[in-house]
Each structure stands twice: as C-alpha cells, then as structure tokens.
Amino acid sequence: MIDLKKIDLLGTDFGKCPIIAGPCSAESPEQVMECAMALKSQGIKVFRAGVWKPRTRPGNFEGAGDIALQWLKDVREETGMAIAVEVANVRHVESAFKAGIDILWIGARTTTSPFAVQEVADALKGTDIPVLVKNPINAELDLWIGAFERLDGAGITHMAAIHRGFSSYYERIYRYSPEWQIPIELRRRLPGLPVICDPSHMAGRRELVPYLAQMALDMQADGLFVEVHPNPDQALSDKRQQLTPGQFRDMTGRLVYHRNPEPSDTAYLEPYRSKLQDIDIRIIQELAQRFVITGDIGDYKNLHNLAVLQPERYSAISSILTEKGKQLGLDEKFIQLLFETIHTESIRCQINQKDTI
Ligand code: PEP
Ligand code: MN
C-alpha cells in the first residue's frame, strides 16, 4: 500500500490550480522557445513537450528525440520554467536526467504495460523527481493504481495522476471518453493523490478543450495539463487538439475556479441532500421489489424451458422507457444506460437462479 503522506502536488506551490502547458511535441528550437515565451508571459510555470512520441501507427512523427532535450534546456534557462517530458523506458529516463529535466510523465500507452512501468520505476530508484502518471488507454483502474505502486516501490514520493480519457469503440464526441467515475474512484482508493486533467487528449478537437477544462474544475481537478502550439495547424502531432497561445489565454481567462464550501453552504444544502437521500433509498427499495418479480419470471422461464433473454421484450420496454424519460426531460443516453444496467442484472439473476436449481 502506498504511503500517501508522501504524496504532494509536485512538491511545488503552483497556485490554486496548477496548469502545465506546452506543445504535444518539441519540433524545433524556435517552436519550443516561441511557445514557452508566450506561456511564461501568461504566468505558466511548467512547460510540457514530448521528445519521444509513442504513435499508434508507424510512419507518423515519432518525436525529435534526444536533440530536443537541448532545446528544452535552453527554454528552461531562458524562461526559468520547469520542464516536463514523457518517458517510456530506461534510456529516456537516463537522457532526461542528463538534461536536468524537472518533471517526468508516463504516457497512457506506457501505463498499460506493467513491464514498461517497472522498467521506468527501476530506472528512477534513488532519485526523487516528480512523476505524473497518465491513465492507461483502456479503462482499467488497477493498471493506473499499479503504476503508482511501482513508483512508490522505487521510492518516488512526488506523484500525481493525469486523467486524459479512455479509449472506447463507441465514443463519438470526444477522442477519448472521460469516464469521470474512474478518477472519482481513483481519489477514493488513493486519497491525497493529486488528479490533474488533460482536456486536450480527451477532446481531440480544440473547440471542446475549454468545455472539458471547466468540467474538470467542476469535478475538482487539482490541475490541468494542456497542449498549446504556436501554430497548431502546422503541428507534427495532435494538430486538431492544440490551442494557440491566444486561445489558451481566452480559456484560462474564462475558467471558473471553485471555493471550498463554508459551514453556511453545507447548512443550506442539507435539506436538499436529505430529500435526495430519501429518493435514493426509495429507488433501491423499488429495485429490490423489481428483482423479486424478476425471480418469479425466471422460475417460470426455467419451468417452461424458455430462454432467459427475450430480445423483442427487451427492445419494446427499452423504447417505452426512453420515450417516457424524454417526456420527463431526462437524458436519452442516461436512460438507456440505466435500463441496460438493470436489464443486465436481471439476466444475471435469472441465470444464477437457474444454476442453483
Ligand atoms: C501527450 O501528452 O502528448 C501524449 C502522448 O499523451 P497520451 O499518453 O495521453 O496519449
Ligand atoms: Mn499529444
């Protein structure tokens, strides 16, 4: 188990909501310097840039490599900003150390591989550089937690999570589906671990980045990790999601930061919360009754040799509920998801019931 007392927001005071910003990839000395200067003038203290890029398909720009570390060293010297780069293996770690990089991050594709994370963790033994860990590309919380455990095992004490969204075959709006319930569960399992949101990779399109950044703050993100490029349309990677420094300024100027609740806020909300709790208890009671009926139906199907799943019935009830939900002003996708969950549980109960006969 991780000793959570050791975890601290990068060991640095970046203000109320630290924002780490910079281009997806370091492309040239001029590009990184121009970007860093623009961000520094906006008060940004940590500059991100990918030096080695893990690309899904071969043949795309794979980063400028070690030479870019010199450009980033120059940025550091010129601007005084801290520099963050992605590392995926022992060679990257060694080069980053030689270049005096301040913060490392483990990318989403690397977090999915316990061998790779262990290799990075082993290479970090004896150092105490801050390490940010992006969520694995697939929605598996234990892989994410496993990475923190491996780093903790190597003696790393300054860690933070980066929530950048999850790969999903069905997601249509965002490049990577946010699945906000996963960082919520991460906070519950590792209380005290800062969780920073990367709205750029989540959105995949620059128009959606400010919306997701605000949503992240509404969900209590401890910081933001944002891709900014002086000329995104010419970027060698992730061109659609990078903001110009001007767009970044507009976004940060509009973000609403939340204050911590005062006792008077809690007192005001209390009656609403207690009403909600009553409703939630009634929902559970109704569900329990529903599953008693499910049991009776299951018995009948067993006795008369009928299949548990009756697809026509399923689609009929699904459209009735979606329609009803719409009339009541409820979100269609939410109703479908809710009903799918109930229906799946209903089938599970009937199948288990069959096994116990
Ligand atoms: C990145 O931050 O540029 C990057 C490669 O991110 P991810 O690992 O989240 O895809
Ligand atoms: Mn990127």
mmCIF file of C-alpha atoms and ligand atoms in Angstrom:
data_model
loop_
_atom_site.group_PDB
_atom_site.id
_atom_site.type_symbol
_atom_site.label_atom_id
_atom_site.label_comp_id
_atom_site.label_asym_id
_atom_site.label_seq_id
_atom_site.Cartn_x
_atom_site.Cartn_y
_atom_site.Cartn_z
ATOM 1 C CA MET A 1 0.000 0.000 0.000
ATOM 2 C CA ILE A 2 1.289 3.451 -0.898
ATOM 3 C CA ASP A 3 2.280 5.740 1.944
ATOM 4 C CA LEU A 4 0.017 8.583 0.864
ATOM 5 C CA LYS A 5 1.509 11.092 3.256
ATOM 6 C CA LYS A 6 4.441 11.294 0.902
ATOM 7 C CA ILE A 7 2.319 12.497 -1.990
ATOM 8 C CA ASP A 8 2.377 16.184 -2.520
ATOM 9 C CA LEU A 9 1.403 18.303 -5.501
ATOM 10 C CA LEU A 10 4.737 18.066 -7.286
ATOM 11 C CA GLY A 11 6.418 19.481 -4.209
ATOM 12 C CA THR A 12 5.822 22.937 -5.664
ATOM 13 C CA ASP A 13 3.320 25.666 -4.997
ATOM 14 C CA PHE A 14 1.802 26.434 -8.385
ATOM 15 C CA GLY A 15 -1.118 28.419 -7.028
ATOM 16 C CA LYS A 16 -4.755 27.396 -6.779
ATOM 17 C CA CYS A 17 -4.865 25.366 -9.972
ATOM 18 C CA PRO A 18 -1.532 24.497 -11.490
ATOM 19 C CA ILE A 19 -1.572 24.422 -15.265
ATOM 20 C CA ILE A 20 1.113 22.565 -17.149
ATOM 21 C CA ALA A 21 1.103 23.607 -20.793
ATOM 22 C CA GLY A 22 3.118 23.265 -23.961
ATOM 23 C CA PRO A 23 3.168 21.585 -27.343
ATOM 24 C CA CYS A 24 2.385 17.945 -27.941
ATOM 25 C CA SER A 25 5.882 17.543 -29.409
ATOM 26 C CA ALA A 26 9.070 19.551 -29.336
ATOM 27 C CA GLU A 27 9.568 20.163 -33.065
ATOM 28 C CA SER A 28 12.319 22.772 -33.364
ATOM 29 C CA PRO A 29 14.287 25.122 -31.107
ATOM 30 C CA GLU A 30 12.232 28.060 -32.408
ATOM 31 C CA GLN A 31 8.868 26.358 -31.889
ATOM 32 C CA VAL A 32 9.550 25.412 -28.249
ATOM 33 C CA MET A 33 11.034 28.808 -27.400
ATOM 34 C CA GLU A 34 8.166 30.761 -29.004
ATOM 35 C CA CYS A 35 5.599 28.612 -27.230
ATOM 36 C CA ALA A 36 7.367 28.805 -23.858
ATOM 37 C CA MET A 37 7.762 32.598 -24.049
ATOM 38 C CA ALA A 38 4.053 33.002 -24.821
ATOM 39 C CA LEU A 39 3.084 30.756 -21.900
ATOM 40 C CA LYS A 40 5.519 32.334 -19.489
ATOM 41 C CA SER A 41 4.008 35.734 -20.227
ATOM 42 C CA GLN A 42 0.677 34.223 -19.110
ATOM 43 C CA GLY A 43 2.113 33.062 -15.785
ATOM 44 C CA ILE A 44 2.579 29.380 -16.653
ATOM 45 C CA LYS A 45 5.412 27.838 -14.657
ATOM 46 C CA VAL A 46 5.674 24.318 -16.054
ATOM 47 C CA PHE A 47 6.286 23.648 -19.750
ATOM 48 C CA ARG A 48 5.416 20.287 -21.286
ATOM 49 C CA ALA A 49 6.765 18.889 -24.558
ATOM 50 C CA GLY A 50 7.041 15.369 -25.955
ATOM 51 C CA VAL A 51 10.535 14.363 -27.031
ATOM 52 C CA TRP A 52 9.834 10.702 -27.829
ATOM 53 C CA LYS A 53 6.307 10.199 -29.137
ATOM 54 C CA PRO A 54 4.567 6.833 -28.866
ATOM 55 C CA ARG A 55 2.458 6.734 -32.022
ATOM 56 C CA THR A 56 -0.393 4.311 -32.521
ATOM 57 C CA ARG A 57 0.612 3.693 -36.147
ATOM 58 C CA PRO A 58 4.180 3.623 -37.533
ATOM 59 C CA GLY A 59 5.208 6.266 -40.026
ATOM 60 C CA ASN A 60 3.936 9.233 -38.016
ATOM 61 C CA PHE A 61 6.259 11.768 -36.400
ATOM 62 C CA GLU A 62 7.936 9.961 -33.502
ATOM 63 C CA GLY A 63 9.443 12.989 -31.814
ATOM 64 C CA ALA A 64 12.716 14.813 -32.437
ATOM 65 C CA GLY A 65 14.483 12.583 -29.868
ATOM 66 C CA ASP A 66 17.483 13.471 -27.702
ATOM 67 C CA ILE A 67 18.355 16.631 -29.601
ATOM 68 C CA ALA A 68 15.099 18.200 -28.348
ATOM 69 C CA LEU A 69 16.392 17.921 -24.773
ATOM 70 C CA GLN A 70 18.940 20.618 -25.581
ATOM 71 C CA TRP A 71 16.152 22.894 -26.911
ATOM 72 C CA LEU A 72 14.211 22.315 -23.695
ATOM 73 C CA LYS A 73 17.304 23.048 -21.581
ATOM 74 C CA ASP A 74 17.529 26.361 -23.429
ATOM 75 C CA VAL A 75 13.847 27.047 -22.670
ATOM 76 C CA ARG A 76 14.489 26.355 -19.021
ATOM 77 C CA GLU A 77 17.483 28.675 -18.944
ATOM 78 C CA GLU A 78 15.772 31.474 -20.849
ATOM 79 C CA THR A 79 12.378 31.367 -19.102
ATOM 80 C CA GLY A 80 13.040 29.758 -15.722
ATOM 81 C CA MET A 81 10.109 27.422 -16.342
ATOM 82 C CA ALA A 82 10.217 23.836 -15.082
ATOM 83 C CA ILE A 83 10.254 21.272 -17.904
ATOM 84 C CA ALA A 84 8.127 18.115 -18.121
ATOM 85 C CA VAL A 85 8.726 15.328 -20.651
ATOM 86 C CA GLU A 86 7.302 11.866 -21.267
ATOM 87 C CA VAL A 87 9.489 8.836 -20.605
ATOM 88 C CA ALA A 88 8.722 5.259 -21.559
ATOM 89 C CA ASN A 89 11.959 3.347 -20.972
ATOM 90 C CA VAL A 90 15.273 3.386 -19.137
ATOM 91 C CA ARG A 91 17.074 5.180 -21.967
ATOM 92 C CA HIS A 92 14.559 8.029 -21.910
ATOM 93 C CA VAL A 93 14.951 8.330 -18.138
ATOM 94 C CA GLU A 94 18.744 8.491 -18.350
ATOM 95 C CA SER A 95 18.694 11.114 -21.102
ATOM 96 C CA ALA A 96 16.076 13.197 -19.261
ATOM 97 C CA PHE A 97 18.225 13.136 -16.123
ATOM 98 C CA LYS A 98 21.339 14.156 -18.023
ATOM 99 C CA ALA A 99 19.404 17.100 -19.442
ATOM 100 C CA GLY A 100 18.222 18.157 -15.972
ATOM 101 C CA ILE A 101 14.511 17.718 -16.788
ATOM 102 C CA ASP A 102 12.379 18.684 -13.762
ATOM 103 C CA ILE A 103 9.249 16.524 -14.094
ATOM 104 C CA LEU A 104 8.608 13.240 -15.912
ATOM 105 C CA TRP A 105 5.349 11.802 -17.102
ATOM 106 C CA ILE A 106 4.388 8.287 -18.056
ATOM 107 C CA GLY A 107 2.119 8.224 -21.104
ATOM 108 C CA ALA A 108 -1.202 6.455 -21.467
ATOM 109 C CA ARG A 109 0.188 3.717 -23.686
ATOM 110 C CA THR A 110 3.044 3.024 -21.269
ATOM 111 C CA THR A 111 0.785 2.833 -18.196
ATOM 112 C CA THR A 112 -0.958 -0.134 -19.823
ATOM 113 C CA SER A 113 2.310 -2.112 -19.700
ATOM 114 C CA PRO A 114 3.479 -3.267 -16.262
ATOM 115 C CA PHE A 115 6.892 -4.266 -17.731
ATOM 116 C CA ALA A 116 7.447 -0.763 -19.099
ATOM 117 C CA VAL A 117 6.277 0.959 -15.900
ATOM 118 C CA GLN A 118 8.531 -1.302 -13.813
ATOM 119 C CA GLU A 119 11.469 -0.518 -16.089
ATOM 120 C CA VAL A 120 10.887 3.215 -15.638
ATOM 121 C CA ALA A 121 10.392 2.802 -11.877
ATOM 122 C CA ASP A 122 13.649 0.818 -11.570
ATOM 123 C CA ALA A 123 15.498 3.488 -13.534
ATOM 124 C CA LEU A 124 14.169 6.116 -11.109
ATOM 125 C CA LYS A 125 15.378 4.379 -7.935
ATOM 126 C CA GLY A 126 17.424 6.667 -5.737
ATOM 127 C CA THR A 127 16.013 9.861 -7.283
ATOM 128 C CA ASP A 128 13.013 11.860 -6.187
ATOM 129 C CA ILE A 129 11.875 13.543 -9.342
ATOM 130 C CA PRO A 130 8.125 14.310 -9.585
ATOM 131 C CA VAL A 131 6.347 11.775 -11.800
ATOM 132 C CA LEU A 132 2.921 12.215 -13.367
ATOM 133 C CA VAL A 133 1.115 9.080 -14.483
ATOM 134 C CA LYS A 134 -1.466 9.245 -17.245
ATOM 135 C CA ASN A 135 -4.385 6.863 -17.058
ATOM 136 C CA PRO A 136 -3.951 3.696 -19.119
ATOM 137 C CA ILE A 137 -5.599 3.931 -22.504
ATOM 138 C CA ASN A 138 -8.074 1.196 -21.524
ATOM 139 C CA ALA A 139 -10.473 1.811 -18.667
ATOM 140 C CA GLU A 140 -8.714 -0.346 -16.079
ATOM 141 C CA LEU A 141 -8.257 1.439 -12.779
ATOM 142 C CA ASP A 142 -5.966 -1.215 -11.299
ATOM 143 C CA LEU A 143 -3.375 -0.676 -14.039
ATOM 144 C CA TRP A 144 -3.321 3.017 -13.130
ATOM 145 C CA ILE A 145 -3.005 2.277 -9.408
ATOM 146 C CA GLY A 146 -0.385 -0.396 -10.144
ATOM 147 C CA ALA A 147 1.818 2.248 -11.766
ATOM 148 C CA PHE A 148 1.718 4.386 -8.588
ATOM 149 C CA GLU A 149 2.553 1.315 -6.510
ATOM 150 C CA ARG A 150 5.543 0.507 -8.719
ATOM 151 C CA LEU A 151 6.817 4.107 -8.464
ATOM 152 C CA ASP A 152 6.218 4.126 -4.726
ATOM 153 C CA GLY A 153 8.209 0.885 -4.519
ATOM 154 C CA ALA A 154 11.082 2.710 -6.244
ATOM 155 C CA GLY A 155 10.966 5.458 -3.591
ATOM 156 C CA ILE A 156 9.274 8.162 -5.685
ATOM 157 C CA THR A 157 7.377 10.467 -3.356
ATOM 158 C CA HIS A 158 6.051 13.248 -5.591
ATOM 159 C CA MET A 159 3.360 11.786 -7.788
ATOM 160 C CA ALA A 160 0.188 12.974 -9.456
ATOM 161 C CA ALA A 161 -2.295 11.332 -11.801
ATOM 162 C CA ILE A 162 -3.238 12.721 -15.194
ATOM 163 C CA HIS A 163 -6.758 11.899 -16.300
ATOM 164 C CA ARG A 164 -6.674 12.032 -20.136
ATOM 165 C CA GLY A 165 -9.674 9.886 -21.027
ATOM 166 C CA PHE A 166 -10.108 6.298 -22.159
ATOM 167 C CA SER A 167 -10.274 4.574 -25.496
ATOM 168 C CA SER A 168 -13.784 3.484 -26.410
ATOM 169 C CA TYR A 169 -15.149 1.949 -29.567
ATOM 170 C CA TYR A 170 -18.441 3.774 -29.103
ATOM 171 C CA GLU A 171 -17.392 7.264 -28.052
ATOM 172 C CA ARG A 172 -18.394 9.748 -30.763
ATOM 173 C CA ILE A 173 -17.979 13.201 -29.264
ATOM 174 C CA TYR A 174 -14.555 13.041 -27.682
ATOM 175 C CA ARG A 175 -11.341 11.447 -28.881
ATOM 176 C CA TYR A 176 -11.082 9.632 -25.558
ATOM 177 C CA SER A 177 -14.053 9.087 -23.324
ATOM 178 C CA PRO A 178 -13.741 10.944 -19.972
ATOM 179 C CA GLU A 179 -15.381 8.233 -17.790
ATOM 180 C CA TRP A 180 -15.394 10.671 -14.855
ATOM 181 C CA GLN A 181 -16.330 7.846 -12.480
ATOM 182 C CA ILE A 182 -12.810 6.375 -12.848
ATOM 183 C CA PRO A 183 -10.840 9.363 -11.467
ATOM 184 C CA ILE A 184 -13.511 9.647 -8.757
ATOM 185 C CA GLU A 185 -12.807 6.053 -7.768
ATOM 186 C CA LEU A 186 -9.040 6.675 -8.016
ATOM 187 C CA ARG A 187 -9.395 9.523 -5.482
ATOM 188 C CA ARG A 188 -11.369 7.224 -3.211
ATOM 189 C CA ARG A 189 -8.746 4.470 -3.446
ATOM 190 C CA LEU A 190 -5.713 6.785 -3.175
ATOM 191 C CA PRO A 191 -6.898 9.777 -1.152
ATOM 192 C CA GLY A 192 -4.428 12.632 -1.225
ATOM 193 C CA LEU A 193 -3.133 11.847 -4.710
ATOM 194 C CA PRO A 194 -3.496 14.966 -6.897
ATOM 195 C CA VAL A 195 -5.502 14.304 -10.052
ATOM 196 C CA ILE A 196 -4.753 16.619 -12.951
ATOM 197 C CA CYS A 197 -6.966 16.652 -16.055
ATOM 198 C CA ASP A 198 -5.689 16.652 -19.642
ATOM 199 C CA PRO A 199 -8.652 18.055 -21.598
ATOM 200 C CA SER A 200 -6.601 18.167 -24.839
ATOM 201 C CA HIS A 201 -6.240 14.425 -25.420
ATOM 202 C CA MET A 202 -9.733 13.842 -24.061
ATOM 203 C CA ALA A 203 -11.285 16.331 -26.501
ATOM 204 C CA GLY A 204 -9.243 15.602 -29.607
ATOM 205 C CA ARG A 205 -10.636 18.879 -31.055
ATOM 206 C CA ARG A 206 -9.614 22.303 -29.872
ATOM 207 C CA GLU A 207 -13.208 23.655 -29.750
ATOM 208 C CA LEU A 208 -14.024 21.215 -26.943
ATOM 209 C CA VAL A 209 -10.938 21.798 -24.801
ATOM 210 C CA PRO A 210 -12.279 24.794 -22.775
ATOM 211 C CA TYR A 211 -15.559 22.977 -22.093
ATOM 212 C CA LEU A 212 -13.741 19.906 -20.760
ATOM 213 C CA ALA A 213 -11.270 22.023 -18.794
ATOM 214 C CA GLN A 214 -14.196 23.695 -16.998
ATOM 215 C CA MET A 215 -15.868 20.370 -16.456
ATOM 216 C CA ALA A 216 -12.641 19.068 -14.901
ATOM 217 C CA LEU A 217 -12.587 22.004 -12.471
ATOM 218 C CA ASP A 218 -16.252 21.323 -11.669
ATOM 219 C CA MET A 219 -15.174 17.753 -10.862
ATOM 220 C CA GLN A 220 -12.468 19.091 -8.505
ATOM 221 C CA ALA A 221 -9.425 18.560 -10.715
ATOM 222 C CA ASP A 222 -6.229 19.558 -8.917
ATOM 223 C CA GLY A 223 -4.677 20.956 -12.079
ATOM 224 C CA LEU A 224 -4.750 20.998 -15.871
ATOM 225 C CA PHE A 225 -2.374 19.622 -18.491
ATOM 226 C CA VAL A 226 -2.992 21.396 -21.790
ATOM 227 C CA GLU A 227 -1.456 21.228 -25.257
ATOM 228 C CA VAL A 228 -0.541 24.620 -26.713
ATOM 229 C CA HIS A 229 1.308 25.198 -30.002
ATOM 230 C CA PRO A 230 2.287 28.489 -31.646
ATOM 231 C CA ASN A 231 0.832 27.250 -34.925
ATOM 232 C CA PRO A 232 -1.338 24.163 -34.314
ATOM 233 C CA ASP A 233 -2.318 23.669 -37.939
ATOM 234 C CA GLN A 234 1.324 23.040 -38.791
ATOM 235 C CA ALA A 235 1.947 20.784 -35.751
ATOM 236 C CA LEU A 236 3.656 17.454 -36.435
ATOM 237 C CA SER A 237 1.389 15.615 -33.952
ATOM 238 C CA ASP A 238 -2.077 16.158 -32.472
ATOM 239 C CA LYS A 239 -2.725 19.262 -34.597
ATOM 240 C CA ARG A 240 -6.504 19.268 -34.142
ATOM 241 C CA GLN A 241 -6.452 19.462 -30.364
ATOM 242 C CA GLN A 242 -3.709 22.005 -29.676
ATOM 243 C CA LEU A 243 -4.673 25.562 -28.731
ATOM 244 C CA THR A 244 -2.845 28.655 -29.907
ATOM 245 C CA PRO A 245 -1.397 30.757 -27.071
ATOM 246 C CA GLY A 246 -4.255 33.226 -27.714
ATOM 247 C CA GLN A 247 -6.928 30.534 -27.412
ATOM 248 C CA PHE A 248 -5.216 29.296 -24.274
ATOM 249 C CA ARG A 249 -5.345 32.816 -22.813
ATOM 250 C CA ASP A 250 -9.078 33.065 -23.622
ATOM 251 C CA MET A 251 -9.720 29.729 -21.975
ATOM 252 C CA THR A 252 -7.803 30.395 -18.758
ATOM 253 C CA GLY A 253 -9.434 33.840 -18.525
ATOM 254 C CA ARG A 254 -12.886 32.265 -18.527
ATOM 255 C CA LEU A 255 -12.296 29.288 -16.248
ATOM 256 C CA VAL A 256 -14.307 29.429 -13.051
ATOM 257 C CA TYR A 257 -12.382 28.205 -10.018
ATOM 258 C CA HIS A 258 -14.424 26.935 -7.122
ATOM 259 C CA ARG A 259 -14.045 27.807 -3.466
ATOM 260 C CA ASN A 260 -14.242 25.288 -0.631
ATOM 261 C CA PRO A 261 -17.721 25.051 0.967
ATOM 262 C CA GLU A 262 -18.299 27.076 4.168
ATOM 263 C CA PRO A 263 -20.486 25.745 7.030
ATOM 264 C CA SER A 264 -23.263 28.085 5.777
ATOM 265 C CA ASP A 265 -23.185 26.397 2.335
ATOM 266 C CA THR A 266 -23.421 22.983 3.957
ATOM 267 C CA ALA A 267 -26.341 24.134 6.118
ATOM 268 C CA TYR A 268 -28.180 25.489 3.059
ATOM 269 C CA LEU A 269 -27.666 22.275 1.072
ATOM 270 C CA GLU A 270 -28.555 19.918 3.919
ATOM 271 C CA PRO A 271 -32.382 19.764 3.356
ATOM 272 C CA TYR A 272 -31.862 19.100 -0.369
ATOM 273 C CA ARG A 273 -29.345 16.373 0.406
ATOM 274 C CA SER A 274 -31.682 14.694 2.825
ATOM 275 C CA LYS A 275 -34.508 14.740 0.222
ATOM 276 C CA LEU A 276 -32.145 13.194 -2.329
ATOM 277 C CA GLN A 277 -31.160 10.525 0.142
ATOM 278 C CA ASP A 278 -34.830 9.636 0.712
ATOM 279 C CA ILE A 279 -35.362 9.356 -3.030
ATOM 280 C CA ASP A 280 -32.241 7.207 -3.460
ATOM 281 C CA ILE A 281 -33.434 4.863 -0.706
ATOM 282 C CA ARG A 282 -36.830 4.591 -2.422
ATOM 283 C CA ILE A 283 -35.081 3.775 -5.728
ATOM 284 C CA ILE A 284 -33.204 0.927 -4.007
ATOM 285 C CA GLN A 285 -36.419 -0.353 -2.396
ATOM 286 C CA GLU A 286 -38.226 -0.287 -5.746
ATOM 287 C CA LEU A 287 -35.286 -2.094 -7.380
ATOM 288 C CA ALA A 288 -35.391 -4.791 -4.706
ATOM 289 C CA GLN A 289 -39.088 -5.316 -5.463
ATOM 290 C CA ARG A 290 -38.347 -5.392 -9.163
ATOM 291 C CA PHE A 291 -35.833 -8.196 -8.676
ATOM 292 C CA VAL A 292 -38.319 -10.235 -6.636
ATOM 293 C CA ILE A 293 -40.569 -10.150 -9.723
ATOM 294 C CA THR A 294 -37.535 -10.965 -11.914
ATOM 295 C CA GLY A 295 -37.098 -14.083 -9.761
ATOM 296 C CA ASP A 296 -40.708 -15.158 -10.347
ATOM 297 C CA ILE A 297 -40.315 -14.674 -14.095
ATOM 298 C CA GLY A 298 -37.031 -16.609 -14.001
ATOM 299 C CA ASP A 299 -38.785 -19.543 -12.277
ATOM 300 C CA TYR A 300 -41.497 -19.602 -14.925
ATOM 301 C CA LYS A 301 -38.951 -19.488 -17.799
ATOM 302 C CA ASN A 302 -36.996 -22.360 -16.253
ATOM 303 C CA LEU A 303 -40.042 -24.453 -15.669
ATOM 304 C CA HIS A 304 -41.281 -23.978 -19.215
ATOM 305 C CA ASN A 305 -37.897 -24.232 -20.880
ATOM 306 C CA LEU A 306 -37.842 -20.630 -22.146
ATOM 307 C CA ALA A 307 -34.600 -18.710 -22.832
ATOM 308 C CA VAL A 308 -33.690 -16.082 -20.223
ATOM 309 C CA LEU A 309 -33.158 -13.360 -22.834
ATOM 310 C CA GLN A 310 -36.239 -12.348 -24.775
ATOM 311 C CA PRO A 311 -34.915 -9.719 -27.232
ATOM 312 C CA GLU A 312 -38.328 -8.460 -28.520
ATOM 313 C CA ARG A 313 -39.465 -7.750 -24.987
ATOM 314 C CA TYR A 314 -36.157 -6.030 -24.265
ATOM 315 C CA SER A 315 -36.384 -3.629 -27.217
ATOM 316 C CA ALA A 316 -40.083 -2.929 -26.591
ATOM 317 C CA ILE A 317 -39.508 -1.934 -22.965
ATOM 318 C CA SER A 318 -36.343 -0.045 -23.866
ATOM 319 C CA SER A 319 -38.216 2.239 -26.294
ATOM 320 C CA ILE A 320 -41.114 2.757 -23.848
ATOM 321 C CA LEU A 321 -38.651 3.861 -21.155
ATOM 322 C CA THR A 322 -36.627 6.097 -23.462
ATOM 323 C CA GLU A 323 -39.844 7.805 -24.590
ATOM 324 C CA LYS A 324 -41.058 8.215 -21.011
ATOM 325 C CA GLY A 325 -37.670 9.575 -19.968
ATOM 326 C CA LYS A 326 -37.752 12.119 -22.806
ATOM 327 C CA GLN A 327 -41.228 13.309 -21.744
ATOM 328 C CA LEU A 328 -39.855 13.846 -18.246
ATOM 329 C CA GLY A 329 -36.846 15.810 -19.520
ATOM 330 C CA LEU A 330 -34.280 13.092 -18.801
ATOM 331 C CA ASP A 331 -31.244 12.478 -20.985
ATOM 332 C CA GLU A 332 -31.867 9.709 -23.504
ATOM 333 C CA LYS A 333 -28.392 8.168 -23.246
ATOM 334 C CA PHE A 334 -28.646 8.161 -19.459
ATOM 335 C CA ILE A 335 -31.990 6.316 -19.537
ATOM 336 C CA GLN A 336 -30.623 3.750 -21.980
ATOM 337 C CA LEU A 337 -27.557 3.168 -19.833
ATOM 338 C CA LEU A 338 -29.636 2.883 -16.671
ATOM 339 C CA PHE A 339 -32.032 0.429 -18.247
ATOM 340 C CA GLU A 340 -29.177 -1.608 -19.761
ATOM 341 C CA THR A 341 -27.626 -1.900 -16.301
ATOM 342 C CA ILE A 342 -30.903 -3.026 -14.728
ATOM 343 C CA HIS A 343 -31.594 -5.440 -17.550
ATOM 344 C CA THR A 344 -28.092 -6.959 -17.381
ATOM 345 C CA GLU A 345 -28.519 -7.508 -13.643
ATOM 346 C CA SER A 346 -31.919 -9.019 -14.264
ATOM 347 C CA ILE A 347 -30.427 -11.537 -16.704
ATOM 348 C CA ARG A 348 -27.553 -12.309 -14.327
ATOM 349 C CA CYS A 349 -30.035 -13.051 -11.513
ATOM 350 C CA GLN A 350 -32.135 -15.344 -13.718
ATOM 351 C CA ILE A 351 -29.064 -17.251 -14.966
ATOM 352 C CA ASN A 352 -27.678 -17.675 -11.420
ATOM 353 C CA GLN A 353 -31.080 -18.809 -10.260
ATOM 354 C CA LYS A 354 -31.046 -21.468 -12.960
ATOM 355 C CA ASP A 355 -27.610 -22.692 -11.794
ATOM 356 C CA THR A 356 -28.822 -23.135 -8.216
ATOM 357 C CA ILE A 357 -31.804 -25.298 -9.159
HETATM 358 C C1 PEP B 1 0.936 13.547 -24.841
HETATM 359 O O1 PEP B 1 0.657 14.071 -23.750
HETATM 360 O O2 PEP B 1 1.379 14.174 -25.814
HETATM 361 C C2 PEP B 1 0.621 12.123 -25.041
HETATM 362 C C3 PEP B 1 1.269 11.370 -25.909
HETATM 363 O O3 PEP B 1 -0.389 11.759 -24.284
HETATM 364 P P1 PEP B 1 -1.114 10.338 -24.021
HETATM 365 O O4 PEP B 1 -0.064 9.449 -23.445
HETATM 366 O O5 PEP B 1 -2.175 10.748 -23.065
HETATM 367 O O6 PEP B 1 -1.669 9.887 -25.351
HETATM 368 MN MN MN B 2 -0.329 14.923 -27.754
#
